[in-house]
mmCIF file of C-alpha atoms in Angstrom:
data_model
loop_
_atom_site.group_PDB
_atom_site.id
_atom_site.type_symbol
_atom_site.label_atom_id
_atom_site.label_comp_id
_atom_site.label_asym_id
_atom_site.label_seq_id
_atom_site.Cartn_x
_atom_site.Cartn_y
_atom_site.Cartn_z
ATOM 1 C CA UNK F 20 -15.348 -30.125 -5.737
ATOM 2 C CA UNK F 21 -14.303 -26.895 -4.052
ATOM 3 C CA UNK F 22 -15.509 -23.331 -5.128
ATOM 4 C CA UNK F 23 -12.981 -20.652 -6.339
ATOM 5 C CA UNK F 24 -15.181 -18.294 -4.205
ATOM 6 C CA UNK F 25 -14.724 -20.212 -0.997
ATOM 7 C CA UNK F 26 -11.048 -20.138 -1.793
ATOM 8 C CA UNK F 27 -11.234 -16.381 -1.857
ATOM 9 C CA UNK F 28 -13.019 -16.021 1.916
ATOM 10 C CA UNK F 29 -10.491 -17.864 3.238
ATOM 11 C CA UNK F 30 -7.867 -16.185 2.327
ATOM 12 C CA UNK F 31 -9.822 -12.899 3.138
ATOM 13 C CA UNK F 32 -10.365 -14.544 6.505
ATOM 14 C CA UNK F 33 -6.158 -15.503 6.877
ATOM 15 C CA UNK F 34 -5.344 -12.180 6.071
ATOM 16 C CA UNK F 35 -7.845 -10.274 7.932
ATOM 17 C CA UNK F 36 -7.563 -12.202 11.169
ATOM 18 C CA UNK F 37 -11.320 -11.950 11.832
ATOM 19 C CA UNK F 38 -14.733 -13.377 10.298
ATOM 20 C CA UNK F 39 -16.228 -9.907 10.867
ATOM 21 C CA UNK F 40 -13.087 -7.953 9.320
ATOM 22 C CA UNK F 41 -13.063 -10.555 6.292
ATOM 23 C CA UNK F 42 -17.129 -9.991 5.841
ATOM 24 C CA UNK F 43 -16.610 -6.064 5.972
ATOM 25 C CA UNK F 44 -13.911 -6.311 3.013
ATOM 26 C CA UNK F 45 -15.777 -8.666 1.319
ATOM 27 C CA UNK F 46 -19.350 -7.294 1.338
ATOM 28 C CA UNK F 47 -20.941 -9.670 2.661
ATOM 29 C CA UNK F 48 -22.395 -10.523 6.168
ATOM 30 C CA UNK F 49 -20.157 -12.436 9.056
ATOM 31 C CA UNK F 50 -22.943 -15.242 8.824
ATOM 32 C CA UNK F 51 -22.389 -15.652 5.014
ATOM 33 C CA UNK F 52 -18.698 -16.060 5.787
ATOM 34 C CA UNK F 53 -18.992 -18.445 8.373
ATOM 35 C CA UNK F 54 -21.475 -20.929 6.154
ATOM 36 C CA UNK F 55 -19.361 -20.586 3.590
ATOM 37 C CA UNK F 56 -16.465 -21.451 5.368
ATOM 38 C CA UNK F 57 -18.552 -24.497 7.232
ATOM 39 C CA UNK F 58 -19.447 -25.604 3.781
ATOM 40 C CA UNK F 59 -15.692 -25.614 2.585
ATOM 41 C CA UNK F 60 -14.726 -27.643 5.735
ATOM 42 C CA UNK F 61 -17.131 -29.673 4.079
ATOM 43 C CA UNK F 62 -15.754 -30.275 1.288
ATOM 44 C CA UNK F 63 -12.681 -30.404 1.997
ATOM 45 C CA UNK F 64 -13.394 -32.954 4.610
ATOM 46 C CA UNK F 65 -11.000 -30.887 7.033
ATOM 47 C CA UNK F 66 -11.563 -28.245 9.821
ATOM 48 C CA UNK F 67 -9.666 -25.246 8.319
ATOM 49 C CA UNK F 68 -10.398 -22.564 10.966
ATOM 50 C CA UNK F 69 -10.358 -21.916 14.519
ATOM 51 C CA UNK F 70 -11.771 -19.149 16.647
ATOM 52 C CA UNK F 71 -10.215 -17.524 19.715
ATOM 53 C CA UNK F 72 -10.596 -14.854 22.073
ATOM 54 C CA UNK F 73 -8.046 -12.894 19.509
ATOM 55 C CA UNK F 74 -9.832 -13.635 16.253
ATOM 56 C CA UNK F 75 -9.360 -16.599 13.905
ATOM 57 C CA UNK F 76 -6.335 -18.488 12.982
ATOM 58 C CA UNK F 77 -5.966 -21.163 10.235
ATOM 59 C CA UNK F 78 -5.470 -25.058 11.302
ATOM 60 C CA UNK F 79 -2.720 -26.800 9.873
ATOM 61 C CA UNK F 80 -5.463 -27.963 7.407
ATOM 62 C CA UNK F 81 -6.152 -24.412 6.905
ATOM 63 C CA UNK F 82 -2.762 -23.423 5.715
ATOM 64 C CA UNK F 83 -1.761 -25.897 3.374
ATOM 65 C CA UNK F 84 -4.965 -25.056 1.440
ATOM 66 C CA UNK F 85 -4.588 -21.479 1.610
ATOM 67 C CA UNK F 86 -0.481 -22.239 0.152
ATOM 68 C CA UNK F 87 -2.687 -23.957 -2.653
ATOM 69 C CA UNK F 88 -5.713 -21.174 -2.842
ATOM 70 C CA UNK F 89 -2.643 -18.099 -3.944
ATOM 71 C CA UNK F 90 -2.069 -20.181 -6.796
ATOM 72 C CA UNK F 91 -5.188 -21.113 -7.771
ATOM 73 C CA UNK F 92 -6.396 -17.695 -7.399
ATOM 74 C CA UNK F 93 -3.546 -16.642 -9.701
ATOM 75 C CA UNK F 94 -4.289 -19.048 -12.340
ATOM 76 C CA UNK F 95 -8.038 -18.110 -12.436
ATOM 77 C CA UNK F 96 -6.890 -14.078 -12.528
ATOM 78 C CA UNK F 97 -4.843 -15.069 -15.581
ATOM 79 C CA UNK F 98 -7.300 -16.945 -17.165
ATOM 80 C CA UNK F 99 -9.855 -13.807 -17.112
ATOM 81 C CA UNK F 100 -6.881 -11.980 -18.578
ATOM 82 C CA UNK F 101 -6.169 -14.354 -21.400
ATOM 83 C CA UNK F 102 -10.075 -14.495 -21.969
ATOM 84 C CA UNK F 103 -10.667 -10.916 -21.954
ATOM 85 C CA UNK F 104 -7.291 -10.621 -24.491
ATOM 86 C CA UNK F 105 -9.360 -13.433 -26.790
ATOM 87 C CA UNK F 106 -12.523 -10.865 -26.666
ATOM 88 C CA UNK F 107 -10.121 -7.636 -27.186
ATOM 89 C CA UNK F 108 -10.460 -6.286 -23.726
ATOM 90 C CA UNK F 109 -10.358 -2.961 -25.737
ATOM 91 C CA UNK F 110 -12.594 -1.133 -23.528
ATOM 92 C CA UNK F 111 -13.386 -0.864 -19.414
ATOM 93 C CA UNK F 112 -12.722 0.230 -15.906
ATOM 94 C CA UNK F 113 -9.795 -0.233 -14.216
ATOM 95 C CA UNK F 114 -9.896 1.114 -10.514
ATOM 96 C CA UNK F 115 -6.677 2.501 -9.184
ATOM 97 C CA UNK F 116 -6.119 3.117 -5.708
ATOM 98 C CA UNK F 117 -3.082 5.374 -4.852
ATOM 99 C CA UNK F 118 -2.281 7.749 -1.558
ATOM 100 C CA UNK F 119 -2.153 11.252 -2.629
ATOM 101 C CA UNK F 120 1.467 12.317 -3.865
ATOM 102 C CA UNK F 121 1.780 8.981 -6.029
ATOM 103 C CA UNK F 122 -1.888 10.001 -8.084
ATOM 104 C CA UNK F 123 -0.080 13.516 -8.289
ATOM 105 C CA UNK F 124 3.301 12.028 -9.691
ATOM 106 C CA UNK F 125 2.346 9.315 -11.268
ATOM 107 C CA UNK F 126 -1.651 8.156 -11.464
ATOM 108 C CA UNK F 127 -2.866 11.588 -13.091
ATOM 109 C CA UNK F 128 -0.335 11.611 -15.677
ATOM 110 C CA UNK F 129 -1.100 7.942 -16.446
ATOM 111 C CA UNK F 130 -4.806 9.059 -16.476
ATOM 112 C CA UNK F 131 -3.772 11.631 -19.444
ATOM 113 C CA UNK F 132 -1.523 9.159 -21.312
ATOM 114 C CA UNK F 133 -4.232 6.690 -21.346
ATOM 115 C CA UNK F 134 -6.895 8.983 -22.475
ATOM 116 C CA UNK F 135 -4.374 9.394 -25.890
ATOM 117 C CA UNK F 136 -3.483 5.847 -26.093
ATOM 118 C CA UNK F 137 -6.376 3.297 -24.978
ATOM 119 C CA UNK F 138 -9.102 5.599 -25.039
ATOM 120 C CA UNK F 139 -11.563 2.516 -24.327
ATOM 121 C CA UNK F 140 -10.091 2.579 -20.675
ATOM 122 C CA UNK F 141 -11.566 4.194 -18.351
ATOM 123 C CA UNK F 142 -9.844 4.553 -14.707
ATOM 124 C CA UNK F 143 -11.875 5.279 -11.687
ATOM 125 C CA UNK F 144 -8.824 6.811 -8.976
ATOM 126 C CA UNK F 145 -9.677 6.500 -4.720
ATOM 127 C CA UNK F 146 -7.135 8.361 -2.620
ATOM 128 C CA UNK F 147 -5.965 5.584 -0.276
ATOM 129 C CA UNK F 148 -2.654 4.956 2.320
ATOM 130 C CA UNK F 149 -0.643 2.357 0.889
ATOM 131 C CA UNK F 150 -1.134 0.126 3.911
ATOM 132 C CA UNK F 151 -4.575 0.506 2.761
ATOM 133 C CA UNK F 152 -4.315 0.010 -0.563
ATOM 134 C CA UNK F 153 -2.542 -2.980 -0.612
ATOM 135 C CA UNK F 154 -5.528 -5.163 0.825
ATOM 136 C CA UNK F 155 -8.201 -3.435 -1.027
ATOM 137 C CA UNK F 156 -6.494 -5.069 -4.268
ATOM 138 C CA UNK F 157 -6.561 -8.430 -2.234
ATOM 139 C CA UNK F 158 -10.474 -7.925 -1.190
ATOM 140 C CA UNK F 159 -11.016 -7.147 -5.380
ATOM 141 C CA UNK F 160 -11.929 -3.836 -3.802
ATOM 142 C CA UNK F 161 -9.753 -2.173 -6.662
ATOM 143 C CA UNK F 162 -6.892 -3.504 -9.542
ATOM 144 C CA UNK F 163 -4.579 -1.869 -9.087
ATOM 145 C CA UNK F 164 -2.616 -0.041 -5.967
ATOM 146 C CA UNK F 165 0.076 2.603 -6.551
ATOM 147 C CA UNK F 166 1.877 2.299 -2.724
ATOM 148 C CA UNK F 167 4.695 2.406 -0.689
ATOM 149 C CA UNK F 168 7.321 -0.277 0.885
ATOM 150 C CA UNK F 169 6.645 -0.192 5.030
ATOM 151 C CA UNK F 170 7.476 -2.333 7.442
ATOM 152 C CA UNK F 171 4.745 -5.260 7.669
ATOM 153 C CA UNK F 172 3.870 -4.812 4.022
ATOM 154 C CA UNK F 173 3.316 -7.905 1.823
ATOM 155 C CA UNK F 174 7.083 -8.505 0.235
ATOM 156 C CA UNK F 175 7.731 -8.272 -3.276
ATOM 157 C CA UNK F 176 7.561 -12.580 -4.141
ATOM 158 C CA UNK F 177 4.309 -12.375 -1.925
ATOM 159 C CA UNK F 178 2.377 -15.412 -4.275
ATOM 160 C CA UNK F 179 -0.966 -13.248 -3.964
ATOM 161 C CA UNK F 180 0.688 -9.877 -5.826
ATOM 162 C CA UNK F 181 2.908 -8.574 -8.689
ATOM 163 C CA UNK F 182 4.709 -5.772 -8.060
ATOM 164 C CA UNK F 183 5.961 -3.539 -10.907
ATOM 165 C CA UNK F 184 8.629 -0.807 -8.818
ATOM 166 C CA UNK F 185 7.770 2.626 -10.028
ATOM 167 C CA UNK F 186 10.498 4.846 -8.285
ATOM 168 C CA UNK F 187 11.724 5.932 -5.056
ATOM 169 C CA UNK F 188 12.882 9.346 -3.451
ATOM 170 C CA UNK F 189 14.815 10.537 -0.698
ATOM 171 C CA UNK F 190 12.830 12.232 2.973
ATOM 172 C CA UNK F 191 14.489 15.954 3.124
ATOM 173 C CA UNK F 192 14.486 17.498 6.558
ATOM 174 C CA UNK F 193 12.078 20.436 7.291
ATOM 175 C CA UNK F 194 13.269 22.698 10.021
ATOM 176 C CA UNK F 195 12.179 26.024 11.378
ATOM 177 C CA UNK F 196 14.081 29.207 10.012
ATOM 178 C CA UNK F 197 14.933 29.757 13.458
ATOM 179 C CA UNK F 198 16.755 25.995 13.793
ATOM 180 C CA UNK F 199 20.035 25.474 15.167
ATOM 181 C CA UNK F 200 20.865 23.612 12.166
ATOM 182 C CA UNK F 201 18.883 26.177 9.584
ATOM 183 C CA UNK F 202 22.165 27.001 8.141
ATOM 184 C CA UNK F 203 23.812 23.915 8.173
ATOM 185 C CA UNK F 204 24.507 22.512 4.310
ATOM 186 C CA UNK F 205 22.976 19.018 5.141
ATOM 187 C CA UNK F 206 21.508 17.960 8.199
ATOM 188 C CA UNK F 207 22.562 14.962 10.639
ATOM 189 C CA UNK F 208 19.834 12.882 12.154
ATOM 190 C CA UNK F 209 20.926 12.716 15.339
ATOM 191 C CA UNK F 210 21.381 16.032 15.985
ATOM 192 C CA UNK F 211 17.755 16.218 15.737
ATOM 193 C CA UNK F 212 17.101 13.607 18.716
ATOM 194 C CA UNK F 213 16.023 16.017 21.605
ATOM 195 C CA UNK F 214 13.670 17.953 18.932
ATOM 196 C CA UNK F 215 9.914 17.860 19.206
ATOM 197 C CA UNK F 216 8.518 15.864 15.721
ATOM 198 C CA UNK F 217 6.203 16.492 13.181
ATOM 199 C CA UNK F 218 5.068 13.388 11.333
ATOM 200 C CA UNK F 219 2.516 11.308 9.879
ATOM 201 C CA UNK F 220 0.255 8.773 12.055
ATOM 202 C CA UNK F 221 1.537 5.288 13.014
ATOM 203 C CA UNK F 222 0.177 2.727 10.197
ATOM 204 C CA UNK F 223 0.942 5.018 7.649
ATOM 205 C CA UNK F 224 4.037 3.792 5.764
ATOM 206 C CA UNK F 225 6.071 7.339 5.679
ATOM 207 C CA UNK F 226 5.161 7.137 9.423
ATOM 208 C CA UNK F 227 7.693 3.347 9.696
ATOM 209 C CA UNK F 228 10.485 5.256 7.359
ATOM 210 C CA UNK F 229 11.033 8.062 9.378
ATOM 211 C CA UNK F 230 10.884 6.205 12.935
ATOM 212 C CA UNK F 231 13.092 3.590 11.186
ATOM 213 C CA UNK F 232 15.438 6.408 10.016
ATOM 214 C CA UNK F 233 15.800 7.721 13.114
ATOM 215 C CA UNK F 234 16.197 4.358 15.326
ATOM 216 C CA UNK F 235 19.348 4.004 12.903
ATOM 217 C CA UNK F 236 20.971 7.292 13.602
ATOM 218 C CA UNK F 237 20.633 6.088 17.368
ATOM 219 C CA UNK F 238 17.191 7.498 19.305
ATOM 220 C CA UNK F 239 13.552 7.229 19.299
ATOM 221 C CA UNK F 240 11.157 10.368 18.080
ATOM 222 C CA UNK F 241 9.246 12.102 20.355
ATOM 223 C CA UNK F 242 6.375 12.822 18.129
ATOM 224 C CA UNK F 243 4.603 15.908 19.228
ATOM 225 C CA UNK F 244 2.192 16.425 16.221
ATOM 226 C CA UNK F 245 0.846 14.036 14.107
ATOM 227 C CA UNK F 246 -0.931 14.713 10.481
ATOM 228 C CA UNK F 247 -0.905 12.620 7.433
ATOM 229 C CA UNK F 248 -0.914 15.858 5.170
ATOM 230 C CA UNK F 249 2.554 16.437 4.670
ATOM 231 C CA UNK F 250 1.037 20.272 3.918
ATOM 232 C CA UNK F 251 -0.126 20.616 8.009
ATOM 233 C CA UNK F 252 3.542 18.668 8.754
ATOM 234 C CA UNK F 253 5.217 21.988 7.018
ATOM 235 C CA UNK F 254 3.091 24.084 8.048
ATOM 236 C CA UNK F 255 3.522 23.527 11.800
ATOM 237 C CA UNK F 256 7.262 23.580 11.566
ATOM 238 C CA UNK F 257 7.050 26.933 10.192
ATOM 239 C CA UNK F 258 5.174 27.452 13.876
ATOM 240 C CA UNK F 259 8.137 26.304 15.534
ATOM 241 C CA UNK F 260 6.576 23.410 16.772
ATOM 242 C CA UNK F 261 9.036 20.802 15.592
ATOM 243 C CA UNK F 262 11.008 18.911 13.126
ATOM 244 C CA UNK F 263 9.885 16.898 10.220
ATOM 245 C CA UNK F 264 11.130 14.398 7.541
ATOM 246 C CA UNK F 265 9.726 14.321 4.554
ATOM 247 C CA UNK F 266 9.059 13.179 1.357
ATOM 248 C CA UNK F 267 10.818 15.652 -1.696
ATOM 249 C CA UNK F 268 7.931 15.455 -3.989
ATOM 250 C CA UNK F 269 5.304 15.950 -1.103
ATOM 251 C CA UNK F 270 7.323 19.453 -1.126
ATOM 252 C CA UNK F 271 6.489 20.674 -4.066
ATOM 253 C CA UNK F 272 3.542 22.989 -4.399
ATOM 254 C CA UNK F 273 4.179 23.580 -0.400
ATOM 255 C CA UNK F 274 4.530 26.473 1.089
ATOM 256 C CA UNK F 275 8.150 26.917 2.233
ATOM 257 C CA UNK F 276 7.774 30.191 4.157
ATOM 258 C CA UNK F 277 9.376 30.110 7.194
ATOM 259 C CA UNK F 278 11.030 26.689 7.269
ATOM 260 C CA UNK F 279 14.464 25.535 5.529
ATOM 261 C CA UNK F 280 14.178 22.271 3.769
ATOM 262 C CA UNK F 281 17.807 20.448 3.846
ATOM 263 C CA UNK F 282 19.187 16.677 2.529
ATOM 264 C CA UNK F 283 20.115 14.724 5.501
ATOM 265 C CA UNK F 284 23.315 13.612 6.247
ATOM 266 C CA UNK F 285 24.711 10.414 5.083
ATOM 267 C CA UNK F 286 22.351 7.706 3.478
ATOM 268 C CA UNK F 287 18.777 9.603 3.408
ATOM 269 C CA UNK F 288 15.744 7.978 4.121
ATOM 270 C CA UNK F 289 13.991 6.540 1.205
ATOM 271 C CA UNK F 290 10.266 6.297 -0.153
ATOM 272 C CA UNK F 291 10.223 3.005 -2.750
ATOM 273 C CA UNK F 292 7.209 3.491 -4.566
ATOM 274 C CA UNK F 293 5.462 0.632 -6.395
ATOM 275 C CA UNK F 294 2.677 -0.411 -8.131
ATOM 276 C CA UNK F 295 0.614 -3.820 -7.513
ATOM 277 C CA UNK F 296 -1.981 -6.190 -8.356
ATOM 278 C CA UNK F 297 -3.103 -9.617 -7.957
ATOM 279 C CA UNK F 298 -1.301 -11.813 -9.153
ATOM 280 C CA UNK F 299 -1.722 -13.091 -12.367
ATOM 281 C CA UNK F 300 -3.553 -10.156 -13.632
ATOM 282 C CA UNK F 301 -0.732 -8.403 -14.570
ATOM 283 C CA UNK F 302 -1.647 -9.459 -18.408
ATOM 284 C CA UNK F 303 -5.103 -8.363 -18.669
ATOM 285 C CA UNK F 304 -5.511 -6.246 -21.605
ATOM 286 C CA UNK F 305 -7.669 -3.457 -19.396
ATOM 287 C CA UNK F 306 -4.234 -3.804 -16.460
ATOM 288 C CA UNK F 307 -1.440 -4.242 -18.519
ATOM 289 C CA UNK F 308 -2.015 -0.594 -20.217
ATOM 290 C CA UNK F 309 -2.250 0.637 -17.123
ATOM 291 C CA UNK F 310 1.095 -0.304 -15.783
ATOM 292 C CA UNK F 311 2.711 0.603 -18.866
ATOM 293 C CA UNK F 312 1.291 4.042 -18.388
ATOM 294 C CA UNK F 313 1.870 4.147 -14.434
ATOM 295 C CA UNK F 314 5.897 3.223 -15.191
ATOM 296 C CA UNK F 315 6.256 5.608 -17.842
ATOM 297 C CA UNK F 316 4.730 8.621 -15.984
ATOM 298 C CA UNK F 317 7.182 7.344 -13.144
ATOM 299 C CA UNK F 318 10.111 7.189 -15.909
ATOM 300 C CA UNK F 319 9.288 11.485 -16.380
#
């Protein structure tokens, strides 16, 4: 017979690449992993793992049982749910981990509705990247994450998620009042390519849209300064010390002095928001509230 949890650190393990890395997320000690995953090899009667100079990959073995652990995993999630619906689920926690413009738009609001609606639910928020988010929900670390398409993320029929869009919203260019193209009604991308940039740090997901924005309109960014607060991004164009893309609701509440904020030219670069959680739980009476509340504060 194989254990559900064993199921669980090997997927941790497939997506994490490494036995220490899957422990870390997982709370528990590498040598706890690795018996566990010696005693699933066990049962299984196959060797499911093997470990290289570069980490761990899964065996051929490994695979086909991790294809069959997503939808296990998924059928136990919605089990709780249906069980917790059976007991009234009318009251709990509900973790939500969001990066910091989607609890502003979205996750506060949500936080209010709820408080009206299902006051029994109480939701505990941590400010988190949405390349960070993403596996936290994985690792059980939170329910749900409120983050952002990017290159590399999980895709939308990934069989260990369900995402539940929320909205998207176009990058706006930030230039210095002194720009070239300050006046200009709308501003084209590649008229910006021999600019110094402003931007967030690779690995976070506004970081891929704007490099990917600007590898379309034909050149590479030569990132100068690098901050993941959009506030310091503005801030140091309004020094002169480059251009910026970004996101129009990161804008608001900003201070504007001394840089012109202008749509770009042509198709604009595009945040698509969403909100996700394992799959499977998307019915849980405590969840289920909560994404109602998260897509209606997104509706506003």
């Amino acid at each position: 017979m194989i254990e559900a949890r064993r199921l669980h650190i090997l997927r941790a393990v497939a997506d994490h690449r490494t036995v220490t890395a899957a422990a870390a997320a997982l709370y528990l000690t590498p040598s706890a992993v690795s018996q566990q995953l010696a005693a699933l090899e066990q049962e299984t009667g196959h060797r499911l793992v093997e470990r290289g100079a570069k980490g761990v990959r899964l065996t051929p073995a490994g695979e086909i049982l991790l294809s069959h652990t997503n939808a296990v995993l998924a059928q136990l999630e919605r089990a709780e749910a249906e069980l917790a619906a059976y007991s009234s689920g009318a009251a709990g926690t509900v973790t939500v981990a969001s990066f910091a413009t989607g609890i502003v738009l979205v996750v506060a609001p949500a936080v209010a509705r709820l408080a009206e609606s299902a006051p029994g639910i109480r939701i505990r928020v941590q400010d988190a990247e949405g390349d960070a988010s993403l596996p936290m929900v994985l690792d059980r670390q939170v329910d749900v994450a409120v983050a952002v398409e990017y290159r590399g993320a999980p895709a939308a029929d990934d069989p260990r998620l369900t995402h539940v869009p929320l909205y998207a919203e176009p990058f706006d260019a930030v230039v210095p009042v002194t720009h070239r193209l300050a006046d200009a009604a709308e501003v084209p991308l590649a008229e910006l390519a021999k600019d110094s940039w402003i931007g967030p740090y690779p690995g976070n997901p506004c970081h891929d849209v704007v490099v990917l924005a600007c590898e379309n309109a034909g050149f590479q960014p030569r990132m100068e300064h690098s901050s993941d607060d959009f506030r310091a991004v503005v801030a140091l164009a309004s020094a002169d010390a480059g251009v910026a893309l970004v996101p129009r609701s990161a804008l608001r509440g900003t201070d504007l002095a001394g840089v012109v904020v202008r749509p770009v030219d042509g198709t604009a670069p595009t945040r698509r928001v969403f909100a996700a959680v394992r799959r499977g739980a998307e019915e849980h009476p405590l969840i289920r509230p909560v994404l109602d509340a998260l897509g209606a504060a997104a509706q506003v």
